[in-house]
Amino acid sequence: MIADKRWVKNLPPREKYLSFASQCGDYFEAELEQRYASSTGCAGQALKENNPTYYDSEKRKKPDHSLSSTQREVTDHVNSILSVPIYPDNDQSRPPIGVLNLDSPKNISNTKFDTGQAQTFAMKYAGIIGDVIS
């Protein structure tokens, strides 16, 4: 997902939002059309907090109210997510330009997105992406 800023005529940029730039796997068209504001969902939280973030549906106590009803509906089948910021030229002192988002219908007990090993691997891959797209 690539971060961009929402522009309003005659006003400075507001908050960043994320939209799909590339994907691998089976996604519904409605999923790919979504934009996520910073702090919205797992990817938005990773962008805003500038840290890898994971989601575990097994531990979710209540619906994520930061998501719109459409976003909740199109991602209802997702049970685990790992979101990692992508930095320009893999320079973590600069603001993220996007988020590498790994999601699965499998539970986190299967995907292991909450483990240091999975997060380290994703951060390395996000670093390569940051080097390539900068």
Short mmCIF file of N, CA and C in Angstrom, two decimals:
data_model
loop_
_atom_site.label_atom_id
_atom_site.label_comp_id
_atom_site.label_asym_id
_atom_site.label_seq_id
_atom_site.Cartn_x
_atom_site.Cartn_y
_atom_site.Cartn_z
N MET A 1 0.85 -1.15 0.00
CA MET A 1 0.00 0.00 0.00
C MET A 1 0.91 1.23 0.00
N ILE A 2 0.51 2.23 -0.77
CA ILE A 2 1.29 3.46 -0.88
C ILE A 2 0.59 4.57 -0.11
N ALA A 3 1.39 5.35 0.60
CA ALA A 3 0.85 6.49 1.35
C ALA A 3 0.80 7.70 0.45
N ASP A 4 -0.26 8.44 0.56
CA ASP A 4 -0.45 9.68 -0.17
C ASP A 4 -1.14 10.64 0.77
N LYS A 5 -1.17 11.92 0.38
CA LYS A 5 -1.85 12.90 1.22
C LYS A 5 -3.11 13.37 0.52
N ARG A 6 -4.12 13.55 1.30
CA ARG A 6 -5.40 14.04 0.79
C ARG A 6 -5.31 15.56 0.68
N TRP A 7 -5.59 16.08 -0.48
CA TRP A 7 -5.49 17.52 -0.70
C TRP A 7 -6.88 18.13 -0.78
N VAL A 8 -7.03 19.26 -0.15
CA VAL A 8 -8.26 20.05 -0.24
C VAL A 8 -7.86 21.40 -0.80
N LYS A 9 -8.58 21.86 -1.80
CA LYS A 9 -8.23 23.10 -2.48
C LYS A 9 -8.01 24.24 -1.47
N ASN A 10 -6.88 24.94 -1.64
CA ASN A 10 -6.49 26.10 -0.83
C ASN A 10 -6.16 25.77 0.62
N LEU A 11 -5.98 24.50 0.95
CA LEU A 11 -5.60 24.11 2.30
C LEU A 11 -4.37 23.22 2.23
N PRO A 12 -3.56 23.20 3.28
CA PRO A 12 -2.40 22.30 3.27
C PRO A 12 -2.86 20.85 3.31
N PRO A 13 -1.94 19.91 3.02
CA PRO A 13 -2.33 18.50 3.06
C PRO A 13 -2.85 18.11 4.43
N ARG A 14 -3.84 17.27 4.42
CA ARG A 14 -4.39 16.79 5.69
C ARG A 14 -3.68 15.51 6.06
N GLU A 15 -4.41 14.51 6.46
CA GLU A 15 -3.77 13.28 6.88
C GLU A 15 -3.41 12.40 5.68
N LYS A 16 -2.48 11.48 5.93
CA LYS A 16 -2.10 10.52 4.91
C LYS A 16 -3.17 9.45 4.82
N TYR A 17 -3.27 8.84 3.65
CA TYR A 17 -4.13 7.68 3.49
C TYR A 17 -3.38 6.65 2.67
N LEU A 18 -3.78 5.41 2.79
CA LEU A 18 -3.16 4.30 2.08
C LEU A 18 -4.11 3.74 1.05
N SER A 19 -3.56 3.41 -0.12
CA SER A 19 -4.33 2.72 -1.14
C SER A 19 -3.45 1.65 -1.77
N PHE A 20 -4.07 0.63 -2.35
CA PHE A 20 -3.32 -0.48 -2.92
C PHE A 20 -2.54 -0.02 -4.14
N ALA A 21 -1.25 -0.34 -4.17
CA ALA A 21 -0.41 -0.05 -5.32
C ALA A 21 -0.11 -1.34 -6.07
N SER A 22 0.00 -2.42 -5.35
CA SER A 22 0.31 -3.71 -5.94
C SER A 22 -0.21 -4.78 -4.99
N GLN A 23 -0.55 -5.94 -5.52
CA GLN A 23 -1.03 -7.01 -4.68
C GLN A 23 -0.69 -8.34 -5.31
N CYS A 24 -0.64 -9.33 -4.47
CA CYS A 24 -0.40 -10.70 -4.91
C CYS A 24 -1.42 -11.56 -4.16
N GLY A 25 -2.16 -12.34 -4.88
CA GLY A 25 -3.17 -13.18 -4.24
C GLY A 25 -4.54 -12.82 -4.73
N ASP A 26 -5.51 -13.45 -4.13
CA ASP A 26 -6.90 -13.25 -4.53
C ASP A 26 -7.55 -12.17 -3.67
N TYR A 27 -7.89 -11.06 -4.30
CA TYR A 27 -8.57 -9.96 -3.62
C TYR A 27 -9.83 -9.62 -4.41
N PHE A 28 -10.87 -9.28 -3.69
CA PHE A 28 -12.09 -8.81 -4.33
C PHE A 28 -11.85 -7.38 -4.81
N GLU A 29 -12.50 -7.02 -5.89
CA GLU A 29 -12.36 -5.66 -6.42
C GLU A 29 -12.70 -4.62 -5.36
N ALA A 30 -13.72 -4.87 -4.57
CA ALA A 30 -14.11 -3.93 -3.51
C ALA A 30 -13.00 -3.73 -2.49
N GLU A 31 -12.22 -4.77 -2.22
CA GLU A 31 -11.09 -4.64 -1.30
C GLU A 31 -10.04 -3.69 -1.86
N LEU A 32 -9.74 -3.85 -3.14
CA LEU A 32 -8.68 -3.06 -3.78
C LEU A 32 -9.07 -1.60 -3.97
N GLU A 33 -10.35 -1.30 -3.93
CA GLU A 33 -10.82 0.07 -4.11
C GLU A 33 -10.76 0.88 -2.81
N GLN A 34 -10.52 0.23 -1.70
CA GLN A 34 -10.55 0.91 -0.40
C GLN A 34 -9.32 1.79 -0.20
N ARG A 35 -9.52 2.88 0.53
CA ARG A 35 -8.45 3.73 1.00
C ARG A 35 -8.54 3.76 2.52
N TYR A 36 -7.40 3.69 3.16
CA TYR A 36 -7.36 3.63 4.62
C TYR A 36 -6.58 4.83 5.15
N ALA A 37 -7.24 5.65 5.94
CA ALA A 37 -6.57 6.80 6.55
C ALA A 37 -5.55 6.31 7.56
N SER A 38 -4.53 7.15 7.79
CA SER A 38 -3.55 6.77 8.81
C SER A 38 -4.29 6.56 10.12
N SER A 39 -3.93 5.56 10.82
CA SER A 39 -4.51 5.08 12.07
C SER A 39 -5.75 4.21 11.83
N THR A 40 -6.19 4.03 10.59
CA THR A 40 -7.35 3.19 10.30
C THR A 40 -6.88 1.78 9.96
N GLY A 41 -7.36 0.82 10.71
CA GLY A 41 -6.98 -0.55 10.47
C GLY A 41 -5.53 -0.81 10.84
N CYS A 42 -5.08 -2.00 10.56
CA CYS A 42 -3.73 -2.40 10.91
C CYS A 42 -2.69 -1.63 10.08
N ALA A 43 -2.91 -1.49 8.79
CA ALA A 43 -1.96 -0.77 7.93
C ALA A 43 -1.87 0.70 8.31
N GLY A 44 -3.01 1.32 8.55
CA GLY A 44 -3.01 2.73 8.95
C GLY A 44 -2.34 2.96 10.29
N GLN A 45 -2.51 2.01 11.19
CA GLN A 45 -1.87 2.11 12.50
C GLN A 45 -0.35 1.98 12.35
N ALA A 46 0.12 1.06 11.50
CA ALA A 46 1.56 0.91 11.26
C ALA A 46 2.14 2.19 10.66
N LEU A 47 1.38 2.82 9.75
CA LEU A 47 1.84 4.07 9.13
C LEU A 47 1.91 5.19 10.17
N LYS A 48 0.85 5.34 10.95
CA LYS A 48 0.79 6.43 11.92
C LYS A 48 1.82 6.25 13.04
N GLU A 49 1.93 5.03 13.55
CA GLU A 49 2.84 4.79 14.68
C GLU A 49 4.27 4.52 14.24
N ASN A 50 4.47 4.38 12.90
CA ASN A 50 5.80 4.18 12.35
C ASN A 50 6.46 2.93 12.93
N ASN A 51 5.65 1.87 13.06
CA ASN A 51 6.10 0.60 13.63
C ASN A 51 5.36 -0.56 13.00
N PRO A 52 5.99 -1.74 12.94
CA PRO A 52 5.24 -2.93 12.51
C PRO A 52 4.07 -3.17 13.46
N THR A 53 2.97 -3.59 12.90
CA THR A 53 1.76 -3.82 13.67
C THR A 53 1.11 -5.11 13.18
N TYR A 54 0.56 -5.90 14.09
CA TYR A 54 -0.14 -7.10 13.65
C TYR A 54 -1.57 -7.09 14.21
N TYR A 55 -2.41 -7.86 13.55
CA TYR A 55 -3.82 -8.00 13.95
C TYR A 55 -4.10 -9.49 14.12
N ASP A 56 -4.80 -9.81 15.18
CA ASP A 56 -5.16 -11.18 15.50
C ASP A 56 -6.65 -11.24 15.77
N SER A 57 -7.42 -11.83 14.87
CA SER A 57 -8.87 -11.88 15.04
C SER A 57 -9.28 -12.70 16.26
N GLU A 58 -8.44 -13.64 16.69
CA GLU A 58 -8.77 -14.46 17.85
C GLU A 58 -8.82 -13.63 19.14
N LYS A 59 -8.06 -12.53 19.18
CA LYS A 59 -8.01 -11.69 20.38
C LYS A 59 -8.88 -10.44 20.27
N ARG A 60 -9.49 -10.25 19.12
CA ARG A 60 -10.34 -9.07 18.94
C ARG A 60 -11.58 -9.22 19.80
N LYS A 61 -11.81 -8.23 20.61
CA LYS A 61 -12.95 -8.26 21.53
C LYS A 61 -14.19 -7.61 20.92
N LYS A 62 -13.98 -6.58 20.10
CA LYS A 62 -15.11 -5.85 19.51
C LYS A 62 -14.72 -5.42 18.10
N PRO A 63 -15.67 -5.03 17.28
CA PRO A 63 -15.35 -4.60 15.92
C PRO A 63 -14.43 -3.38 15.91
N ASP A 64 -13.61 -3.29 14.90
CA ASP A 64 -12.70 -2.15 14.74
C ASP A 64 -13.52 -0.96 14.23
N HIS A 65 -13.84 -0.04 15.13
CA HIS A 65 -14.68 1.09 14.77
C HIS A 65 -13.96 2.11 13.89
N SER A 66 -12.63 1.98 13.76
CA SER A 66 -11.92 2.90 12.89
C SER A 66 -12.20 2.57 11.42
N LEU A 67 -12.62 1.34 11.14
CA LEU A 67 -12.95 0.95 9.77
C LEU A 67 -14.38 1.34 9.45
N SER A 68 -14.60 1.72 8.20
CA SER A 68 -15.97 1.98 7.76
C SER A 68 -16.70 0.65 7.68
N SER A 69 -18.01 0.70 7.57
CA SER A 69 -18.78 -0.55 7.47
C SER A 69 -18.39 -1.32 6.21
N THR A 70 -18.10 -0.62 5.12
CA THR A 70 -17.67 -1.28 3.89
C THR A 70 -16.32 -1.95 4.09
N GLN A 71 -15.39 -1.25 4.73
CA GLN A 71 -14.08 -1.82 4.99
C GLN A 71 -14.18 -3.06 5.88
N ARG A 72 -15.02 -3.01 6.89
CA ARG A 72 -15.22 -4.19 7.75
C ARG A 72 -15.79 -5.35 6.94
N GLU A 73 -16.74 -5.03 6.06
CA GLU A 73 -17.39 -6.07 5.26
C GLU A 73 -16.41 -6.73 4.30
N VAL A 74 -15.60 -5.95 3.59
CA VAL A 74 -14.71 -6.53 2.57
C VAL A 74 -13.48 -7.20 3.18
N THR A 75 -13.21 -6.96 4.46
CA THR A 75 -12.07 -7.61 5.11
C THR A 75 -12.51 -8.62 6.17
N ASP A 76 -13.78 -8.94 6.19
CA ASP A 76 -14.32 -9.84 7.21
C ASP A 76 -13.65 -11.22 7.20
N HIS A 77 -13.17 -11.65 6.06
CA HIS A 77 -12.54 -12.97 5.93
C HIS A 77 -11.08 -12.99 6.40
N VAL A 78 -10.52 -11.82 6.71
CA VAL A 78 -9.12 -11.73 7.12
C VAL A 78 -9.02 -11.97 8.63
N ASN A 79 -8.20 -12.94 9.01
CA ASN A 79 -8.07 -13.29 10.43
C ASN A 79 -6.72 -12.93 11.03
N SER A 80 -5.73 -12.64 10.20
CA SER A 80 -4.44 -12.20 10.72
C SER A 80 -3.78 -11.27 9.69
N ILE A 81 -3.11 -10.24 10.22
CA ILE A 81 -2.47 -9.23 9.38
C ILE A 81 -1.13 -8.85 10.01
N LEU A 82 -0.15 -8.61 9.16
CA LEU A 82 1.10 -8.00 9.59
C LEU A 82 1.35 -6.82 8.66
N SER A 83 1.47 -5.63 9.22
CA SER A 83 1.69 -4.41 8.46
C SER A 83 3.02 -3.79 8.89
N VAL A 84 3.88 -3.50 7.90
CA VAL A 84 5.22 -2.98 8.17
C VAL A 84 5.44 -1.73 7.33
N PRO A 85 5.88 -0.63 7.95
CA PRO A 85 6.14 0.60 7.17
C PRO A 85 7.23 0.38 6.12
N ILE A 86 7.08 1.05 4.99
CA ILE A 86 8.09 1.07 3.94
C ILE A 86 8.70 2.46 3.94
N TYR A 87 10.04 2.53 4.00
CA TYR A 87 10.74 3.81 4.06
C TYR A 87 11.46 4.08 2.75
N PRO A 88 11.52 5.36 2.32
CA PRO A 88 12.27 5.68 1.11
C PRO A 88 13.74 5.33 1.31
N ASP A 89 14.32 4.63 0.34
CA ASP A 89 15.72 4.20 0.41
C ASP A 89 16.01 3.41 1.68
N ASN A 90 15.00 2.77 2.26
CA ASN A 90 15.13 1.99 3.49
C ASN A 90 15.74 2.82 4.62
N ASP A 91 15.47 4.11 4.62
CA ASP A 91 15.99 5.04 5.63
C ASP A 91 14.91 5.28 6.68
N GLN A 92 15.01 4.60 7.82
CA GLN A 92 13.98 4.66 8.85
C GLN A 92 13.93 5.99 9.58
N SER A 93 14.86 6.89 9.29
CA SER A 93 14.80 8.23 9.89
C SER A 93 13.85 9.13 9.10
N ARG A 94 13.42 8.68 7.93
CA ARG A 94 12.48 9.44 7.10
C ARG A 94 11.07 8.91 7.30
N PRO A 95 10.06 9.71 7.00
CA PRO A 95 8.68 9.24 7.15
C PRO A 95 8.38 8.09 6.17
N PRO A 96 7.55 7.14 6.58
CA PRO A 96 7.20 6.04 5.69
C PRO A 96 6.46 6.53 4.44
N ILE A 97 6.70 5.82 3.32
CA ILE A 97 6.03 6.15 2.06
C ILE A 97 4.94 5.14 1.74
N GLY A 98 4.84 4.12 2.55
CA GLY A 98 3.83 3.10 2.32
C GLY A 98 3.90 2.04 3.40
N VAL A 99 3.15 0.97 3.18
CA VAL A 99 3.08 -0.13 4.14
C VAL A 99 3.04 -1.45 3.37
N LEU A 100 3.90 -2.37 3.77
CA LEU A 100 3.81 -3.74 3.29
C LEU A 100 2.79 -4.43 4.18
N ASN A 101 1.74 -4.94 3.57
CA ASN A 101 0.64 -5.52 4.32
C ASN A 101 0.51 -6.99 3.94
N LEU A 102 0.70 -7.86 4.90
CA LEU A 102 0.51 -9.30 4.69
C LEU A 102 -0.76 -9.67 5.44
N ASP A 103 -1.70 -10.30 4.74
CA ASP A 103 -2.93 -10.71 5.42
C ASP A 103 -3.30 -12.12 5.01
N SER A 104 -4.07 -12.76 5.87
CA SER A 104 -4.43 -14.15 5.64
C SER A 104 -5.78 -14.47 6.27
N PRO A 105 -6.51 -15.39 5.64
CA PRO A 105 -7.73 -15.88 6.27
C PRO A 105 -7.42 -16.85 7.42
N LYS A 106 -6.15 -17.28 7.51
CA LYS A 106 -5.74 -18.19 8.59
C LYS A 106 -5.54 -17.41 9.88
N ASN A 107 -5.71 -18.10 10.99
CA ASN A 107 -5.50 -17.48 12.29
C ASN A 107 -4.02 -17.21 12.53
N ILE A 108 -3.75 -16.28 13.42
CA ILE A 108 -2.37 -15.90 13.69
C ILE A 108 -1.56 -17.04 14.29
N SER A 109 -2.24 -18.00 14.91
CA SER A 109 -1.54 -19.17 15.43
C SER A 109 -0.93 -19.98 14.28
N ASN A 110 -1.48 -19.84 13.07
CA ASN A 110 -0.93 -20.51 11.89
C ASN A 110 0.06 -19.62 11.14
N THR A 111 -0.25 -18.33 11.00
CA THR A 111 0.61 -17.44 10.20
C THR A 111 1.85 -16.98 10.95
N LYS A 112 1.75 -16.93 12.28
CA LYS A 112 2.87 -16.48 13.14
C LYS A 112 3.26 -15.02 12.90
N PHE A 113 2.30 -14.20 12.42
CA PHE A 113 2.58 -12.78 12.17
C PHE A 113 2.95 -12.02 13.45
N ASP A 114 2.66 -12.59 14.59
CA ASP A 114 2.98 -11.93 15.86
C ASP A 114 4.38 -12.27 16.38
N THR A 115 5.13 -13.06 15.63
CA THR A 115 6.47 -13.46 16.07
C THR A 115 7.54 -12.51 15.54
N GLY A 116 8.61 -12.42 16.28
CA GLY A 116 9.75 -11.60 15.86
C GLY A 116 10.33 -12.06 14.54
N GLN A 117 10.35 -13.36 14.30
CA GLN A 117 10.90 -13.90 13.05
C GLN A 117 10.09 -13.41 11.84
N ALA A 118 8.77 -13.48 11.91
CA ALA A 118 7.93 -13.03 10.81
C ALA A 118 8.08 -11.52 10.61
N GLN A 119 8.13 -10.77 11.68
CA GLN A 119 8.25 -9.32 11.59
C GLN A 119 9.60 -8.91 11.03
N THR A 120 10.67 -9.59 11.43
CA THR A 120 12.01 -9.31 10.90
C THR A 120 12.06 -9.58 9.40
N PHE A 121 11.49 -10.70 8.98
CA PHE A 121 11.44 -11.03 7.56
C PHE A 121 10.67 -9.96 6.78
N ALA A 122 9.50 -9.56 7.28
CA ALA A 122 8.69 -8.56 6.60
C ALA A 122 9.41 -7.21 6.53
N MET A 123 10.12 -6.83 7.61
CA MET A 123 10.86 -5.56 7.61
C MET A 123 12.00 -5.58 6.58
N LYS A 124 12.66 -6.73 6.42
CA LYS A 124 13.71 -6.84 5.40
C LYS A 124 13.11 -6.68 4.01
N TYR A 125 11.98 -7.33 3.78
CA TYR A 125 11.33 -7.25 2.47
C TYR A 125 10.82 -5.83 2.22
N ALA A 126 10.27 -5.19 3.23
CA ALA A 126 9.82 -3.79 3.10
C ALA A 126 11.00 -2.88 2.79
N GLY A 127 12.18 -3.18 3.37
CA GLY A 127 13.37 -2.41 3.07
C GLY A 127 13.78 -2.50 1.62
N ILE A 128 13.68 -3.70 1.07
CA ILE A 128 13.99 -3.90 -0.36
C ILE A 128 13.01 -3.11 -1.22
N ILE A 129 11.75 -3.14 -0.87
CA ILE A 129 10.73 -2.40 -1.62
C ILE A 129 11.05 -0.90 -1.55
N GLY A 130 11.39 -0.41 -0.35
CA GLY A 130 11.74 1.01 -0.20
C GLY A 130 12.93 1.41 -1.05
N ASP A 131 13.93 0.53 -1.16
CA ASP A 131 15.09 0.81 -2.01
C ASP A 131 14.70 0.87 -3.48
N VAL A 132 13.83 -0.06 -3.91
CA VAL A 132 13.46 -0.16 -5.31
C VAL A 132 12.57 0.99 -5.77
N ILE A 133 11.59 1.38 -4.96
CA ILE A 133 10.64 2.40 -5.42
C ILE A 133 11.10 3.83 -5.18
N SER A 134 12.21 4.01 -4.46
CA SER A 134 12.69 5.37 -4.21
C SER A 134 13.53 5.88 -5.35
#
